């Protein structure tokens, strides 16, 4: 009987400690808001809340082609000809992300790749190291492509 009580108390303590640890991992949904620089230091995005979802827009990219200024580049690969004149700076590239507290991720969004003109499903998470990990995928996340970003501190 005493042994069963000890097991029960141990289980209670174990589950409470797991809840406390999990609470430390959970972020506020707005935690992804802010400026983020790619770890390759060639792209900066601003993530912001818009209604009940989160979006990201291009703030800066490394312009290696000196024939045009950065603010002259347009969305020339877009499959919709009427959108090809949109400027890349300020272009919304991450759209419709909603926070999922149970997985501590932002899901159900879309990411737009201006280099190809394709849009993919998207998932976002903050790693334990504090990096923003954005995964774009078609069909299955595990075969998607991920980009990582560091938070830009002003």
JSON list of C-alpha atoms in Angstrom, two decimals:
[
{"chain": "A", "resi": 1, "resn": "UNK", "atom": "CA", "xyz": [0.00, 0.00, 0.00]},
{"chain": "A", "resi": 2, "resn": "UNK", "atom": "CA", "xyz": [2.78, 2.43, 0.95]},
{"chain": "A", "resi": 3, "resn": "UNK", "atom": "CA", "xyz": [4.65, 1.50, -2.20]},
{"chain": "A", "resi": 4, "resn": "UNK", "atom": "CA", "xyz": [1.58, 2.30, -4.35]},
{"chain": "A", "resi": 5, "resn": "UNK", "atom": "CA", "xyz": [1.21, 5.67, -2.63]},
{"chain": "A", "resi": 6, "resn": "UNK", "atom": "CA", "xyz": [4.86, 6.47, -3.33]},
{"chain": "A", "resi": 7, "resn": "UNK", "atom": "CA", "xyz": [4.43, 5.50, -6.99]},
{"chain": "A", "resi": 8, "resn": "UNK", "atom": "CA", "xyz": [1.34, 7.70, -7.23]},
{"chain": "A", "resi": 9, "resn": "UNK", "atom": "CA", "xyz": [3.14, 10.67, -5.63]},
{"chain": "A", "resi": 10, "resn": "UNK", "atom": "CA", "xyz": [6.09, 10.14, -7.96]},
{"chain": "A", "resi": 11, "resn": "UNK", "atom": "CA", "xyz": [3.78, 10.15, -10.98]},
{"chain": "A", "resi": 12, "resn": "UNK", "atom": "CA", "xyz": [2.07, 13.34, -9.80]},
{"chain": "A", "resi": 13, "resn": "UNK", "atom": "CA", "xyz": [5.42, 15.08, -9.30]},
{"chain": "A", "resi": 14, "resn": "UNK", "atom": "CA", "xyz": [6.66, 13.80, -12.67]},
{"chain": "A", "resi": 15, "resn": "UNK", "atom": "CA", "xyz": [3.62, 15.08, -14.58]},
{"chain": "A", "resi": 16, "resn": "UNK", "atom": "CA", "xyz": [3.65, 18.43, -12.78]},
{"chain": "A", "resi": 17, "resn": "UNK", "atom": "CA", "xyz": [7.34, 18.90, -13.60]},
{"chain": "A", "resi": 18, "resn": "UNK", "atom": "CA", "xyz": [6.64, 18.03, -17.24]},
{"chain": "A", "resi": 19, "resn": "UNK", "atom": "CA", "xyz": [3.90, 20.66, -17.34]},
{"chain": "A", "resi": 20, "resn": "UNK", "atom": "CA", "xyz": [6.21, 23.26, -15.82]},
{"chain": "A", "resi": 21, "resn": "UNK", "atom": "CA", "xyz": [8.96, 22.41, -18.34]},
{"chain": "A", "resi": 22, "resn": "UNK", "atom": "CA", "xyz": [6.47, 22.56, -21.20]},
{"chain": "A", "resi": 23, "resn": "UNK", "atom": "CA", "xyz": [5.23, 25.94, -19.96]},
{"chain": "A", "resi": 24, "resn": "UNK", "atom": "CA", "xyz": [8.78, 27.26, -20.20]},
{"chain": "A", "resi": 25, "resn": "UNK", "atom": "CA", "xyz": [8.92, 26.24, -23.87]},
{"chain": "A", "resi": 26, "resn": "UNK", "atom": "CA", "xyz": [5.63, 27.81, -24.92]},
{"chain": "A", "resi": 27, "resn": "UNK", "atom": "CA", "xyz": [5.93, 31.23, -26.46]},
{"chain": "A", "resi": 28, "resn": "UNK", "atom": "CA", "xyz": [3.41, 33.97, -26.76]},
{"chain": "A", "resi": 29, "resn": "UNK", "atom": "CA", "xyz": [1.91, 33.78, -30.26]},
{"chain": "A", "resi": 30, "resn": "UNK", "atom": "CA", "xyz": [3.39, 37.23, -30.98]},
{"chain": "A", "resi": 31, "resn": "UNK", "atom": "CA", "xyz": [6.91, 36.00, -30.22]},
{"chain": "A", "resi": 32, "resn": "UNK", "atom": "CA", "xyz": [7.68, 35.66, -33.94]},
{"chain": "A", "resi": 33, "resn": "UNK", "atom": "CA", "xyz": [6.90, 39.32, -34.58]},
{"chain": "A", "resi": 34, "resn": "UNK", "atom": "CA", "xyz": [9.91, 41.45, -35.45]},
{"chain": "A", "resi": 35, "resn": "UNK", "atom": "CA", "xyz": [12.78, 41.70, -37.89]},
{"chain": "A", "resi": 36, "resn": "UNK", "atom": "CA", "xyz": [14.65, 38.53, -38.82]},
{"chain": "A", "resi": 37, "resn": "UNK", "atom": "CA", "xyz": [17.89, 38.18, -40.83]},
{"chain": "A", "resi": 38, "resn": "UNK", "atom": "CA", "xyz": [18.65, 34.91, -42.63]},
{"chain": "A", "resi": 39, "resn": "UNK", "atom": "CA", "xyz": [21.58, 33.01, -41.17]},
{"chain": "A", "resi": 40, "resn": "UNK", "atom": "CA", "xyz": [23.22, 33.37, -44.58]},
{"chain": "A", "resi": 41, "resn": "UNK", "atom": "CA", "xyz": [22.89, 37.17, -44.12]},
{"chain": "A", "resi": 42, "resn": "UNK", "atom": "CA", "xyz": [21.35, 37.70, -47.54]},
{"chain": "A", "resi": 43, "resn": "UNK", "atom": "CA", "xyz": [17.68, 38.31, -46.70]},
{"chain": "A", "resi": 44, "resn": "UNK", "atom": "CA", "xyz": [15.70, 40.22, -44.05]},
{"chain": "A", "resi": 45, "resn": "UNK", "atom": "CA", "xyz": [12.01, 39.84, -43.34]},
{"chain": "A", "resi": 46, "resn": "UNK", "atom": "CA", "xyz": [9.57, 41.60, -41.01]},
{"chain": "A", "resi": 47, "resn": "UNK", "atom": "CA", "xyz": [7.06, 39.26, -39.36]},
{"chain": "A", "resi": 48, "resn": "UNK", "atom": "CA", "xyz": [3.92, 40.96, -38.05]},
{"chain": "A", "resi": 49, "resn": "UNK", "atom": "CA", "xyz": [0.42, 40.18, -36.89]},
{"chain": "A", "resi": 50, "resn": "UNK", "atom": "CA", "xyz": [-2.45, 40.93, -39.24]},
{"chain": "A", "resi": 51, "resn": "UNK", "atom": "CA", "xyz": [-5.83, 40.15, -37.71]},
{"chain": "A", "resi": 52, "resn": "UNK", "atom": "CA", "xyz": [-5.76, 36.58, -36.40]},
{"chain": "A", "resi": 53, "resn": "UNK", "atom": "CA", "xyz": [-2.76, 35.46, -38.44]},
{"chain": "A", "resi": 54, "resn": "UNK", "atom": "CA", "xyz": [0.86, 36.38, -39.05]},
{"chain": "A", "resi": 55, "resn": "UNK", "atom": "CA", "xyz": [2.56, 37.62, -42.20]},
{"chain": "A", "resi": 56, "resn": "UNK", "atom": "CA", "xyz": [6.09, 38.34, -43.28]},
{"chain": "A", "resi": 57, "resn": "UNK", "atom": "CA", "xyz": [7.33, 40.84, -45.83]},
{"chain": "A", "resi": 58, "resn": "UNK", "atom": "CA", "xyz": [10.67, 41.44, -47.47]},
{"chain": "A", "resi": 59, "resn": "UNK", "atom": "CA", "xyz": [12.66, 44.31, -45.94]},
{"chain": "A", "resi": 60, "resn": "UNK", "atom": "CA", "xyz": [16.03, 43.74, -47.58]},
{"chain": "A", "resi": 61, "resn": "UNK", "atom": "CA", "xyz": [17.91, 41.26, -49.73]},
{"chain": "A", "resi": 62, "resn": "UNK", "atom": "CA", "xyz": [21.50, 41.06, -50.87]},
{"chain": "A", "resi": 63, "resn": "UNK", "atom": "CA", "xyz": [21.61, 42.68, -54.27]},
{"chain": "A", "resi": 64, "resn": "UNK", "atom": "CA", "xyz": [24.45, 41.06, -56.19]},
{"chain": "A", "resi": 65, "resn": "UNK", "atom": "CA", "xyz": [23.35, 42.45, -59.57]},
{"chain": "A", "resi": 66, "resn": "UNK", "atom": "CA", "xyz": [24.48, 46.08, -59.84]},
{"chain": "A", "resi": 67, "resn": "UNK", "atom": "CA", "xyz": [22.35, 46.75, -62.93]},
{"chain": "A", "resi": 68, "resn": "UNK", "atom": "CA", "xyz": [19.38, 47.71, -60.70]},
{"chain": "A", "resi": 69, "resn": "UNK", "atom": "CA", "xyz": [18.91, 49.22, -57.28]},
{"chain": "A", "resi": 70, "resn": "UNK", "atom": "CA", "xyz": [17.30, 46.92, -54.72]},
{"chain": "A", "resi": 71, "resn": "UNK", "atom": "CA", "xyz": [14.01, 48.83, -54.80]},
{"chain": "A", "resi": 72, "resn": "UNK", "atom": "CA", "xyz": [13.77, 48.42, -58.60]},
{"chain": "A", "resi": 73, "resn": "UNK", "atom": "CA", "xyz": [13.51, 44.61, -58.54]},
{"chain": "A", "resi": 74, "resn": "UNK", "atom": "CA", "xyz": [10.04, 43.27, -59.29]},
{"chain": "A", "resi": 75, "resn": "UNK", "atom": "CA", "xyz": [8.20, 39.99, -58.94]},
{"chain": "A", "resi": 76, "resn": "UNK", "atom": "CA", "xyz": [9.04, 39.05, -62.54]},
{"chain": "A", "resi": 77, "resn": "UNK", "atom": "CA", "xyz": [8.66, 35.27, -62.02]},
{"chain": "A", "resi": 78, "resn": "UNK", "atom": "CA", "xyz": [5.07, 35.48, -60.76]},
{"chain": "A", "resi": 79, "resn": "UNK", "atom": "CA", "xyz": [2.78, 33.20, -62.80]},
{"chain": "A", "resi": 80, "resn": "UNK", "atom": "CA", "xyz": [0.14, 35.97, -62.83]},
{"chain": "A", "resi": 81, "resn": "UNK", "atom": "CA", "xyz": [1.31, 38.60, -65.35]},
{"chain": "A", "resi": 82, "resn": "UNK", "atom": "CA", "xyz": [-0.68, 41.31, -63.56]},
{"chain": "A", "resi": 83, "resn": "UNK", "atom": "CA", "xyz": [1.49, 40.81, -60.42]},
{"chain": "A", "resi": 84, "resn": "UNK", "atom": "CA", "xyz": [4.89, 40.87, -62.12]},
{"chain": "A", "resi": 85, "resn": "UNK", "atom": "CA", "xyz": [5.31, 44.62, -61.60]},
{"chain": "A", "resi": 86, "resn": "UNK", "atom": "CA", "xyz": [5.12, 44.31, -57.76]},
{"chain": "A", "resi": 87, "resn": "UNK", "atom": "CA", "xyz": [8.27, 45.45, -55.98]},
{"chain": "A", "resi": 88, "resn": "UNK", "atom": "CA", "xyz": [10.18, 42.77, -54.09]},
{"chain": "A", "resi": 89, "resn": "UNK", "atom": "CA", "xyz": [10.85, 45.16, -51.21]},
{"chain": "A", "resi": 90, "resn": "UNK", "atom": "CA", "xyz": [7.70, 45.15, -49.11]},
{"chain": "A", "resi": 91, "resn": "UNK", "atom": "CA", "xyz": [6.35, 42.03, -50.83]},
{"chain": "A", "resi": 92, "resn": "UNK", "atom": "CA", "xyz": [4.38, 39.74, -48.49]},
{"chain": "A", "resi": 93, "resn": "UNK", "atom": "CA", "xyz": [6.17, 36.41, -48.73]},
{"chain": "A", "resi": 94, "resn": "UNK", "atom": "CA", "xyz": [4.73, 34.68, -45.65]},
{"chain": "A", "resi": 95, "resn": "UNK", "atom": "CA", "xyz": [0.99, 34.68, -45.21]},
{"chain": "A", "resi": 96, "resn": "UNK", "atom": "CA", "xyz": [-1.77, 33.15, -43.09]},
{"chain": "A", "resi": 97, "resn": "UNK", "atom": "CA", "xyz": [0.34, 31.70, -40.28]},
{"chain": "A", "resi": 98, "resn": "UNK", "atom": "CA", "xyz": [-1.68, 30.79, -37.18]},
{"chain": "A", "resi": 99, "resn": "UNK", "atom": "CA", "xyz": [-0.22, 29.88, -33.81]},
{"chain": "A", "resi": 100, "resn": "UNK", "atom": "CA", "xyz": [-0.71, 26.37, -32.47]},
{"chain": "A", "resi": 101, "resn": "UNK", "atom": "CA", "xyz": [-0.02, 26.36, -28.71]},
{"chain": "A", "resi": 102, "resn": "UNK", "atom": "CA", "xyz": [-0.06, 22.56, -28.49]},
{"chain": "A", "resi": 103, "resn": "UNK", "atom": "CA", "xyz": [2.94, 22.26, -30.83]},
{"chain": "A", "resi": 104, "resn": "UNK", "atom": "CA", "xyz": [4.38, 25.73, -30.17]},
{"chain": "A", "resi": 105, "resn": "UNK", "atom": "CA", "xyz": [4.50, 26.35, -33.92]},
{"chain": "A", "resi": 106, "resn": "UNK", "atom": "CA", "xyz": [2.86, 28.62, -36.45]},
{"chain": "A", "resi": 107, "resn": "UNK", "atom": "CA", "xyz": [1.04, 26.56, -39.07]},
{"chain": "A", "resi": 108, "resn": "UNK", "atom": "CA", "xyz": [-1.36, 26.59, -42.03]},
{"chain": "A", "resi": 109, "resn": "UNK", "atom": "CA", "xyz": [0.38, 29.39, -43.86]},
{"chain": "A", "resi": 110, "resn": "UNK", "atom": "CA", "xyz": [1.87, 29.94, -47.28]},
{"chain": "A", "resi": 111, "resn": "UNK", "atom": "CA", "xyz": [5.33, 31.05, -48.30]},
{"chain": "A", "resi": 112, "resn": "UNK", "atom": "CA", "xyz": [6.07, 32.66, -51.64]},
{"chain": "A", "resi": 113, "resn": "UNK", "atom": "CA", "xyz": [9.40, 32.13, -53.40]},
{"chain": "A", "resi": 114, "resn": "UNK", "atom": "CA", "xyz": [9.94, 35.16, -55.63]},
{"chain": "A", "resi": 115, "resn": "UNK", "atom": "CA", "xyz": [12.94, 33.51, -57.32]},
{"chain": "A", "resi": 116, "resn": "UNK", "atom": "CA", "xyz": [10.69, 30.83, -58.82]},
{"chain": "A", "resi": 117, "resn": "UNK", "atom": "CA", "xyz": [7.23, 32.38, -58.58]},
{"chain": "A", "resi": 118, "resn": "UNK", "atom": "CA", "xyz": [5.95, 29.37, -56.63]},
{"chain": "A", "resi": 119, "resn": "UNK", "atom": "CA", "xyz": [3.92, 29.34, -53.42]},
{"chain": "A", "resi": 120, "resn": "UNK", "atom": "CA", "xyz": [4.25, 26.53, -50.88]},
{"chain": "A", "resi": 121, "resn": "UNK", "atom": "CA", "xyz": [2.62, 25.49, -47.61]},
{"chain": "A", "resi": 122, "resn": "UNK", "atom": "CA", "xyz": [4.55, 26.82, -44.63]},
{"chain": "A", "resi": 123, "resn": "UNK", "atom": "CA", "xyz": [5.30, 26.05, -41.01]},
{"chain": "A", "resi": 124, "resn": "UNK", "atom": "CA", "xyz": [7.32, 28.16, -38.57]},
{"chain": "A", "resi": 125, "resn": "UNK", "atom": "CA", "xyz": [8.94, 27.35, -35.27]},
{"chain": "A", "resi": 126, "resn": "UNK", "atom": "CA", "xyz": [11.38, 28.96, -32.88]},
{"chain": "A", "resi": 127, "resn": "UNK", "atom": "CA", "xyz": [14.28, 26.62, -32.10]},
{"chain": "A", "resi": 128, "resn": "UNK", "atom": "CA", "xyz": [15.75, 26.21, -28.62]},
{"chain": "A", "resi": 129, "resn": "UNK", "atom": "CA", "xyz": [18.65, 28.39, -29.84]},
{"chain": "A", "resi": 130, "resn": "UNK", "atom": "CA", "xyz": [16.15, 31.19, -30.59]},
{"chain": "A", "resi": 131, "resn": "UNK", "atom": "CA", "xyz": [16.31, 30.84, -34.38]},
{"chain": "A", "resi": 132, "resn": "UNK", "atom": "CA", "xyz": [13.25, 31.27, -36.56]},
{"chain": "A", "resi": 133, "resn": "UNK", "atom": "CA", "xyz": [12.94, 28.15, -38.71]},
{"chain": "A", "resi": 134, "resn": "UNK", "atom": "CA", "xyz": [10.62, 28.53, -41.68]},
{"chain": "A", "resi": 135, "resn": "UNK", "atom": "CA", "xyz": [9.78, 25.38, -43.61]},
{"chain": "A", "resi": 136, "resn": "UNK", "atom": "CA", "xyz": [8.21, 25.54, -47.03]},
{"chain": "A", "resi": 137, "resn": "UNK", "atom": "CA", "xyz": [6.80, 22.32, -48.38]},
{"chain": "A", "resi": 138, "resn": "UNK", "atom": "CA", "xyz": [4.51, 20.80, -50.91]},
{"chain": "A", "resi": 139, "resn": "UNK", "atom": "CA", "xyz": [2.57, 17.88, -49.48]},
{"chain": "A", "resi": 140, "resn": "UNK", "atom": "CA", "xyz": [4.86, 16.67, -46.69]},
{"chain": "A", "resi": 141, "resn": "UNK", "atom": "CA", "xyz": [6.91, 18.77, -44.25]},
{"chain": "A", "resi": 142, "resn": "UNK", "atom": "CA", "xyz": [9.70, 16.22, -43.99]},
{"chain": "A", "resi": 143, "resn": "UNK", "atom": "CA", "xyz": [10.61, 16.73, -47.64]},
{"chain": "A", "resi": 144, "resn": "UNK", "atom": "CA", "xyz": [10.33, 20.50, -47.46]},
{"chain": "A", "resi": 145, "resn": "UNK", "atom": "CA", "xyz": [13.05, 23.11, -47.46]},
{"chain": "A", "resi": 146, "resn": "UNK", "atom": "CA", "xyz": [13.84, 25.16, -44.37]},
{"chain": "A", "resi": 147, "resn": "UNK", "atom": "CA", "xyz": [15.38, 28.59, -43.93]},
{"chain": "A", "resi": 148, "resn": "UNK", "atom": "CA", "xyz": [16.65, 29.85, -40.60]},
{"chain": "A", "resi": 149, "resn": "UNK", "atom": "CA", "xyz": [16.76, 33.41, -39.34]},
{"chain": "A", "resi": 150, "resn": "UNK", "atom": "CA", "xyz": [18.29, 35.29, -36.42]},
{"chain": "A", "resi": 151, "resn": "UNK", "atom": "CA", "xyz": [16.29, 37.97, -34.67]},
{"chain": "A", "resi": 152, "resn": "UNK", "atom": "CA", "xyz": [17.51, 41.46, -35.53]},
{"chain": "A", "resi": 153, "resn": "UNK", "atom": "CA", "xyz": [18.03, 43.47, -32.37]},
{"chain": "A", "resi": 154, "resn": "UNK", "atom": "CA", "xyz": [17.67, 47.23, -32.88]}
]
